[in-house]
Short mmCIF file of N, CA and C in Angstrom, two decimals:
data_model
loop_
_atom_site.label_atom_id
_atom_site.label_comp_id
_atom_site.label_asym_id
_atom_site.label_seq_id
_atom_site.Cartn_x
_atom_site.Cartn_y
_atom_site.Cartn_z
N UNK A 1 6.54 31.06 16.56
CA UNK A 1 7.35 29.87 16.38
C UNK A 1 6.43 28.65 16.42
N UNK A 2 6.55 27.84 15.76
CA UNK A 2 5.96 26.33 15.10
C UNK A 2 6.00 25.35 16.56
N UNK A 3 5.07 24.84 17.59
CA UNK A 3 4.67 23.97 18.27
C UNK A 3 5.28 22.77 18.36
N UNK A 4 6.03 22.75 17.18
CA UNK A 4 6.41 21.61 16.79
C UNK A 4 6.14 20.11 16.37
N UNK A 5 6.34 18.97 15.67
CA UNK A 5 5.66 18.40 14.97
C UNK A 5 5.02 16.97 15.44
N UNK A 6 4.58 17.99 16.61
CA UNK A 6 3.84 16.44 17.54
C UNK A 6 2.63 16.39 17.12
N UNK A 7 2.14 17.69 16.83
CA UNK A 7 0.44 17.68 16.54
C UNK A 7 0.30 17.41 15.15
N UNK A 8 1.30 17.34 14.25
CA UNK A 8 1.12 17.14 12.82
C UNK A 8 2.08 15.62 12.02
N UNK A 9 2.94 15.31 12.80
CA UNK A 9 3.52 14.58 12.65
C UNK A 9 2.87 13.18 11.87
N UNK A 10 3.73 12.69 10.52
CA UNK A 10 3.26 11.83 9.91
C UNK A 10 2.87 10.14 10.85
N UNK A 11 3.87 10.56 11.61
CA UNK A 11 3.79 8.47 12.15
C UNK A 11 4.97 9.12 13.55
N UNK A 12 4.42 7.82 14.39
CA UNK A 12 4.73 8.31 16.10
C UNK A 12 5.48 6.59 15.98
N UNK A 13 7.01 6.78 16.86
CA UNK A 13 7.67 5.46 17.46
C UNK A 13 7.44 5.35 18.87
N UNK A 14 6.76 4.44 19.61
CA UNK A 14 6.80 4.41 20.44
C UNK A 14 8.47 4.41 21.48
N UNK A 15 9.03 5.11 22.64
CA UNK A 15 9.91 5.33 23.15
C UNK A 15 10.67 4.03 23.46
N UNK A 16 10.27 3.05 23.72
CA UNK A 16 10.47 1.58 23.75
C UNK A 16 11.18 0.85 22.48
N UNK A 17 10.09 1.45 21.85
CA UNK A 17 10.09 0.45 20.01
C UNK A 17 11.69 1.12 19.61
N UNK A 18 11.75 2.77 20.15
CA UNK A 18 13.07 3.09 19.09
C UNK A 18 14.46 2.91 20.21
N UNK A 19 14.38 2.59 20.79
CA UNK A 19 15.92 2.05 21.88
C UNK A 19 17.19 1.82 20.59
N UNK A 20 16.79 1.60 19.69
CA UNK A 20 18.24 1.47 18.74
C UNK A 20 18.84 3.00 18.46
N UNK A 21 17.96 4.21 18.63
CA UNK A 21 18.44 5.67 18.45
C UNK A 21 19.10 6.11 19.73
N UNK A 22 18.89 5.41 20.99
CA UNK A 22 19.86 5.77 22.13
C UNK A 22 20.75 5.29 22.56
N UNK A 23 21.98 5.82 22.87
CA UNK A 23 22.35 7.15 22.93
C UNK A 23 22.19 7.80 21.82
N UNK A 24 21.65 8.98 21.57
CA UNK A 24 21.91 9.16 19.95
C UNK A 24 23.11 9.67 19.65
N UNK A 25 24.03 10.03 20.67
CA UNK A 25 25.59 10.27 20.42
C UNK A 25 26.66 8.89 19.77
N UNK A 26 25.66 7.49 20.17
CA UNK A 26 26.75 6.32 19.70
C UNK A 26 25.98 6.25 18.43
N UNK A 27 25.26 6.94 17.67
CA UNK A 27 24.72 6.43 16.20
C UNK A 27 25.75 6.99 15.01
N UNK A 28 25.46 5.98 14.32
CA UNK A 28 26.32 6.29 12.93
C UNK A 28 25.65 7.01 12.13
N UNK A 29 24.92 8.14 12.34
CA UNK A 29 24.04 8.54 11.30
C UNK A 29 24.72 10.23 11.93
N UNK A 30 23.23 10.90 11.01
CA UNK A 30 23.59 12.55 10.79
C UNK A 30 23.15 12.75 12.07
N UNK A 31 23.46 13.42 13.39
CA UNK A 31 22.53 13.62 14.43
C UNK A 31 22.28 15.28 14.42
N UNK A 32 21.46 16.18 14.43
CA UNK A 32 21.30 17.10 14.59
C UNK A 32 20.62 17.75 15.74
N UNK A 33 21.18 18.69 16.73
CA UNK A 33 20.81 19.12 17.97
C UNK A 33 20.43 20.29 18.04
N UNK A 34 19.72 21.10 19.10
CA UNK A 34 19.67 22.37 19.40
C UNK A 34 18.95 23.21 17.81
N UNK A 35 19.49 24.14 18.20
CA UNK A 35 18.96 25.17 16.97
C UNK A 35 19.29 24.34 15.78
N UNK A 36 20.18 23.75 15.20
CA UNK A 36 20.23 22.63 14.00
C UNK A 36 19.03 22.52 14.17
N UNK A 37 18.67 21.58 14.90
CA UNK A 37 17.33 20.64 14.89
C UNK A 37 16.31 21.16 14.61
N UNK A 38 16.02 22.39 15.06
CA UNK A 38 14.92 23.44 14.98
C UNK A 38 15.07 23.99 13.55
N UNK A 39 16.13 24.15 13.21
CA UNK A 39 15.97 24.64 11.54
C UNK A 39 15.47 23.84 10.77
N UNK A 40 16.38 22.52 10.72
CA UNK A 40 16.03 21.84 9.66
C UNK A 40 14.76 20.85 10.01
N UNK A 41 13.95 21.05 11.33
CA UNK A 41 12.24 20.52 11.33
C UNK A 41 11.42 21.57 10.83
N UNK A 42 11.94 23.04 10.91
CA UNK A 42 11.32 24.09 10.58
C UNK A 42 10.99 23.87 8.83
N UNK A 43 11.60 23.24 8.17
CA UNK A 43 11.62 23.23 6.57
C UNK A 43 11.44 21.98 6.35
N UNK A 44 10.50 21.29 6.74
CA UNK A 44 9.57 20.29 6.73
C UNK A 44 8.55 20.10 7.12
N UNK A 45 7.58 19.37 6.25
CA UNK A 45 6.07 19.50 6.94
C UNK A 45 6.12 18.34 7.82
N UNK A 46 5.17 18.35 8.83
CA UNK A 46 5.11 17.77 9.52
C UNK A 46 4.85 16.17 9.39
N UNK A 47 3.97 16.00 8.31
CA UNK A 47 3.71 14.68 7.48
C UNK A 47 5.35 13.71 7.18
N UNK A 48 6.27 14.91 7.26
CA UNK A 48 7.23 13.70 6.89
C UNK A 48 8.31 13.58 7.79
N UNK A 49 7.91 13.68 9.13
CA UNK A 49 8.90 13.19 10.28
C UNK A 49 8.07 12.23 11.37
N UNK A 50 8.64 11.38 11.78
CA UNK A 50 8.62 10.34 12.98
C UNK A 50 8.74 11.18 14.06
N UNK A 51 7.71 11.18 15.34
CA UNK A 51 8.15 11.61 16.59
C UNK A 51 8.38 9.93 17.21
N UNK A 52 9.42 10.25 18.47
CA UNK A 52 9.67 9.28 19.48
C UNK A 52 8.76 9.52 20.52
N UNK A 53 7.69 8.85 20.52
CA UNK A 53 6.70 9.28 21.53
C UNK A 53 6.55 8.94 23.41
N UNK A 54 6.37 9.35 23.96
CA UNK A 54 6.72 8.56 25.29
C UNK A 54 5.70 7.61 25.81
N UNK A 55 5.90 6.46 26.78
CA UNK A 55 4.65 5.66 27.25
C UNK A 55 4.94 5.67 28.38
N UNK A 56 5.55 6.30 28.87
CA UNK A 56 5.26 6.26 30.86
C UNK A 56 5.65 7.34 31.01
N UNK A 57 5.26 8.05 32.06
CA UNK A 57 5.44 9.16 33.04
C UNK A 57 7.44 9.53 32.77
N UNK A 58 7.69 8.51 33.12
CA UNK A 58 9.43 8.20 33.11
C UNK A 58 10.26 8.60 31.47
N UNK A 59 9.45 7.92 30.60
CA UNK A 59 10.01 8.12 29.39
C UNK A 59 9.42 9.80 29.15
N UNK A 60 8.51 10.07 29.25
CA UNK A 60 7.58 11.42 29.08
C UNK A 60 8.86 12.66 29.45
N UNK A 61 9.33 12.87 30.81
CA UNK A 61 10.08 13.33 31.48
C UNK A 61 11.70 13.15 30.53
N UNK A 62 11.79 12.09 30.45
CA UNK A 62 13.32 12.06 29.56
C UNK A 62 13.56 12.65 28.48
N UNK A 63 12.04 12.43 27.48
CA UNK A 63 12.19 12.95 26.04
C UNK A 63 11.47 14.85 26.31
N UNK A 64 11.33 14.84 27.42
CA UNK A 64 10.72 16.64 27.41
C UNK A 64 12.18 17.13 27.86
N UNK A 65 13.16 16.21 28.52
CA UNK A 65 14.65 16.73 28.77
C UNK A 65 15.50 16.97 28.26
N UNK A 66 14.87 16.20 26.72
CA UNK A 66 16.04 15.59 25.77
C UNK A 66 16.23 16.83 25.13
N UNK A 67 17.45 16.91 24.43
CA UNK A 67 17.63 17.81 23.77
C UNK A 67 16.96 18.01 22.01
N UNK A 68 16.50 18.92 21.90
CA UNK A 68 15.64 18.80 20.83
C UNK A 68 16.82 17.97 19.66
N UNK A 69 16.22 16.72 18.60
CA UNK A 69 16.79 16.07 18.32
C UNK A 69 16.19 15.95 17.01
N UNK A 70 17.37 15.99 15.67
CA UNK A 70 16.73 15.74 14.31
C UNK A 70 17.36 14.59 13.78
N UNK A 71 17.07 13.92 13.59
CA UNK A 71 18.16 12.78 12.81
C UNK A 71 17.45 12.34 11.22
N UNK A 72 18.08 12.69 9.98
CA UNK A 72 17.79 12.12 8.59
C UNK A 72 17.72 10.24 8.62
N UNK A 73 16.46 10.34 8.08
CA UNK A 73 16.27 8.95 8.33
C UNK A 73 17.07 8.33 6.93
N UNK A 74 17.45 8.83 6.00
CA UNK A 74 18.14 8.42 4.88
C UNK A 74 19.60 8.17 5.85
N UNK A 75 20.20 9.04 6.79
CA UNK A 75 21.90 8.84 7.52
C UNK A 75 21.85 7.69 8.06
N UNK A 76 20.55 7.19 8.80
CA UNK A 76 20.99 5.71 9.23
C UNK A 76 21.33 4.28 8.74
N UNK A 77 21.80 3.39 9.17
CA UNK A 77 22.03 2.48 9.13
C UNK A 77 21.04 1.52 8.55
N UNK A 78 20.77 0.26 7.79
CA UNK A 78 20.18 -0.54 6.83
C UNK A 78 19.35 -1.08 7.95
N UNK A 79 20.16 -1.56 9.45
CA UNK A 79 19.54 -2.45 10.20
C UNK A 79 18.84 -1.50 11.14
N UNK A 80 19.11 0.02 11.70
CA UNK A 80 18.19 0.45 12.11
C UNK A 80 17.14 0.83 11.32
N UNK A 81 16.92 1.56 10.55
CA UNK A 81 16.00 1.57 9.50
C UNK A 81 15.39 0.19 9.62
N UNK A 82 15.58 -0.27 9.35
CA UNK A 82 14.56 -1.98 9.23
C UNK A 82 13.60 -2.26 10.68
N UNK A 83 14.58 -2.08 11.76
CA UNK A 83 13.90 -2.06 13.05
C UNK A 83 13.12 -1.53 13.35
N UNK A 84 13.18 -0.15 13.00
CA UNK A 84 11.94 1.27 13.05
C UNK A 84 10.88 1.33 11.84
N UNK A 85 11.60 0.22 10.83
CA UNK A 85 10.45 -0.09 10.02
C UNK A 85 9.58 -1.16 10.84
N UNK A 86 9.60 -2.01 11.11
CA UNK A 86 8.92 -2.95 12.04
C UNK A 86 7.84 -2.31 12.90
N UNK A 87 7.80 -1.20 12.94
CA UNK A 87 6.97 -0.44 14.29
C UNK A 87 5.89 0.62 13.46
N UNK A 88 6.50 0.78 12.16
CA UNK A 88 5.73 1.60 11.49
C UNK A 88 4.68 1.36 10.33
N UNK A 89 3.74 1.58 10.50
CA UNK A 89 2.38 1.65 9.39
C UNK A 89 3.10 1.37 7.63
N UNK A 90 4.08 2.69 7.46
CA UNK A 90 4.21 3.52 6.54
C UNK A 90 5.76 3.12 6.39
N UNK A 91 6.31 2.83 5.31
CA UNK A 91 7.87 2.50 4.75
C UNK A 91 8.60 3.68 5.51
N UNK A 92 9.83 3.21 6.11
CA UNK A 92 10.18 4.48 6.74
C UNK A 92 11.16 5.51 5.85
N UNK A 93 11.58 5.15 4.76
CA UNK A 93 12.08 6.08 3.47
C UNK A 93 10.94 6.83 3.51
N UNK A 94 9.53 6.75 3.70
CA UNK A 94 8.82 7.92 3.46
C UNK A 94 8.84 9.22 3.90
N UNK A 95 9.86 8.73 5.10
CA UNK A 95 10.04 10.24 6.01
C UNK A 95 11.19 10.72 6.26
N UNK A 96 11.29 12.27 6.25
CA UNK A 96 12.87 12.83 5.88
C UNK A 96 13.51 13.00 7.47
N UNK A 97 12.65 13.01 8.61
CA UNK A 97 13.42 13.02 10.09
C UNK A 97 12.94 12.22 10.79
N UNK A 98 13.37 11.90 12.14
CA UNK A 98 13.16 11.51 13.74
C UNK A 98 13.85 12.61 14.00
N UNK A 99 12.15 12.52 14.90
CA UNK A 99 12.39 13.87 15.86
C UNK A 99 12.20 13.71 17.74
N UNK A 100 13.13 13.82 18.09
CA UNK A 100 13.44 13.47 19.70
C UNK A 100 13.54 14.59 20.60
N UNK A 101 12.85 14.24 21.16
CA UNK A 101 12.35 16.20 22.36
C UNK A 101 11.09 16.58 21.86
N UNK A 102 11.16 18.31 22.56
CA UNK A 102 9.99 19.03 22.13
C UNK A 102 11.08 20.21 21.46
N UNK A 103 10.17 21.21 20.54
CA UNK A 103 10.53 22.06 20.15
C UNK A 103 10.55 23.12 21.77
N UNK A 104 11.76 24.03 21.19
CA UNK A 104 11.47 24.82 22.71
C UNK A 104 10.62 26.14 22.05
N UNK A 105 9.93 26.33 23.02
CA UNK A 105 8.72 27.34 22.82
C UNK A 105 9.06 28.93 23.37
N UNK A 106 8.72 29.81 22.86
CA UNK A 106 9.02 31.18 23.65
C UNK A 106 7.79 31.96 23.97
N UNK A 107 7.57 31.88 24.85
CA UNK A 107 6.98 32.81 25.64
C UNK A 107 7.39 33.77 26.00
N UNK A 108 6.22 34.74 26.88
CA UNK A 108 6.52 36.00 27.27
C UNK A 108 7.69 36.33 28.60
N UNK A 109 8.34 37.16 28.36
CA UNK A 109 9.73 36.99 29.73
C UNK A 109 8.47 37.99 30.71
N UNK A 110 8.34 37.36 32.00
CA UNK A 110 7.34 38.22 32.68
C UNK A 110 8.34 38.31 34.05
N UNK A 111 8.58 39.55 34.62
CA UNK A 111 9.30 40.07 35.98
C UNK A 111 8.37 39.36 36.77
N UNK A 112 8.64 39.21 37.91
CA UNK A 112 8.19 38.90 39.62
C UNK A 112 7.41 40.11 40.17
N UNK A 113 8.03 40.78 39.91
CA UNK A 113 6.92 42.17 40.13
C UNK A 113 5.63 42.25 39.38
N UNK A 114 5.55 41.58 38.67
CA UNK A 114 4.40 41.42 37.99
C UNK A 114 3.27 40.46 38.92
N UNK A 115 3.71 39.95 40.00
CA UNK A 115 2.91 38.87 40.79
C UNK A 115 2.89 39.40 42.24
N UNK A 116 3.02 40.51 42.33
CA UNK A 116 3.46 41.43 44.13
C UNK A 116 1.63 41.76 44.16
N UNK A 117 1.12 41.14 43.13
CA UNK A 117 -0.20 42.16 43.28
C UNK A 117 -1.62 40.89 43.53
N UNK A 118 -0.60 39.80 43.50
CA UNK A 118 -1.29 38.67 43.74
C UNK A 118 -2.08 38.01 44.90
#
């Protein structure tokens, strides 16, 4: 399973800069959660999504809590779009998501008995 698109990701919002995507339950746009989210980042390269990146310890912790989060940057609004353009290098029509969380990762399921020998 794909790491997800922090290490490849086209352009990073700082956690601050994007405050207009939270709650992302009060947005007028497409919000996509959970396994959604994971599909439809899965069928994109990484070049064309925004991560919400964190800048303190505090925000770090919130967005590793958050629920993995896809939102089409075409579903939003004229004036968010414009705002999150303000923060970015790169026109933000260039990119097909914001992506909020981490991908969840799977690892190996390891018993407790496996550590009696420790």
């Amino acid at each position: 399973m794909p790491k997800g698109h922090f290490e490849s990701a086209g352009a990073s919002i700082e956690y601050g800069a994007a405050g207009c995507l939270f709650p992302v339950g009060d947005l007028d746009a497409t919000v996509l959660q959970y396994r959604d989210a994971q599909l439809a980042l899965d069928d994109v390269d990484g070049s064309d999504v925004i991560v919400v990146a964190p800048t303190s310890l505090a925000t770090s912790y919130f967005l590793t809590q958050h629920a993995l989060t896809a939102i089409p940057v075409d579903s939003l609004s004229t004036a968010v779009q414009t705002r999150l353009a303000n923060e970015l290098d790169d026109p933000v029509d260039t990119f097909e998501f914001i992506q909020i969380g981490k991908w969840n990762s799977t690892s190996a399921n390891h018993s407790l008995a496996e550590f009696t020998d420790a």
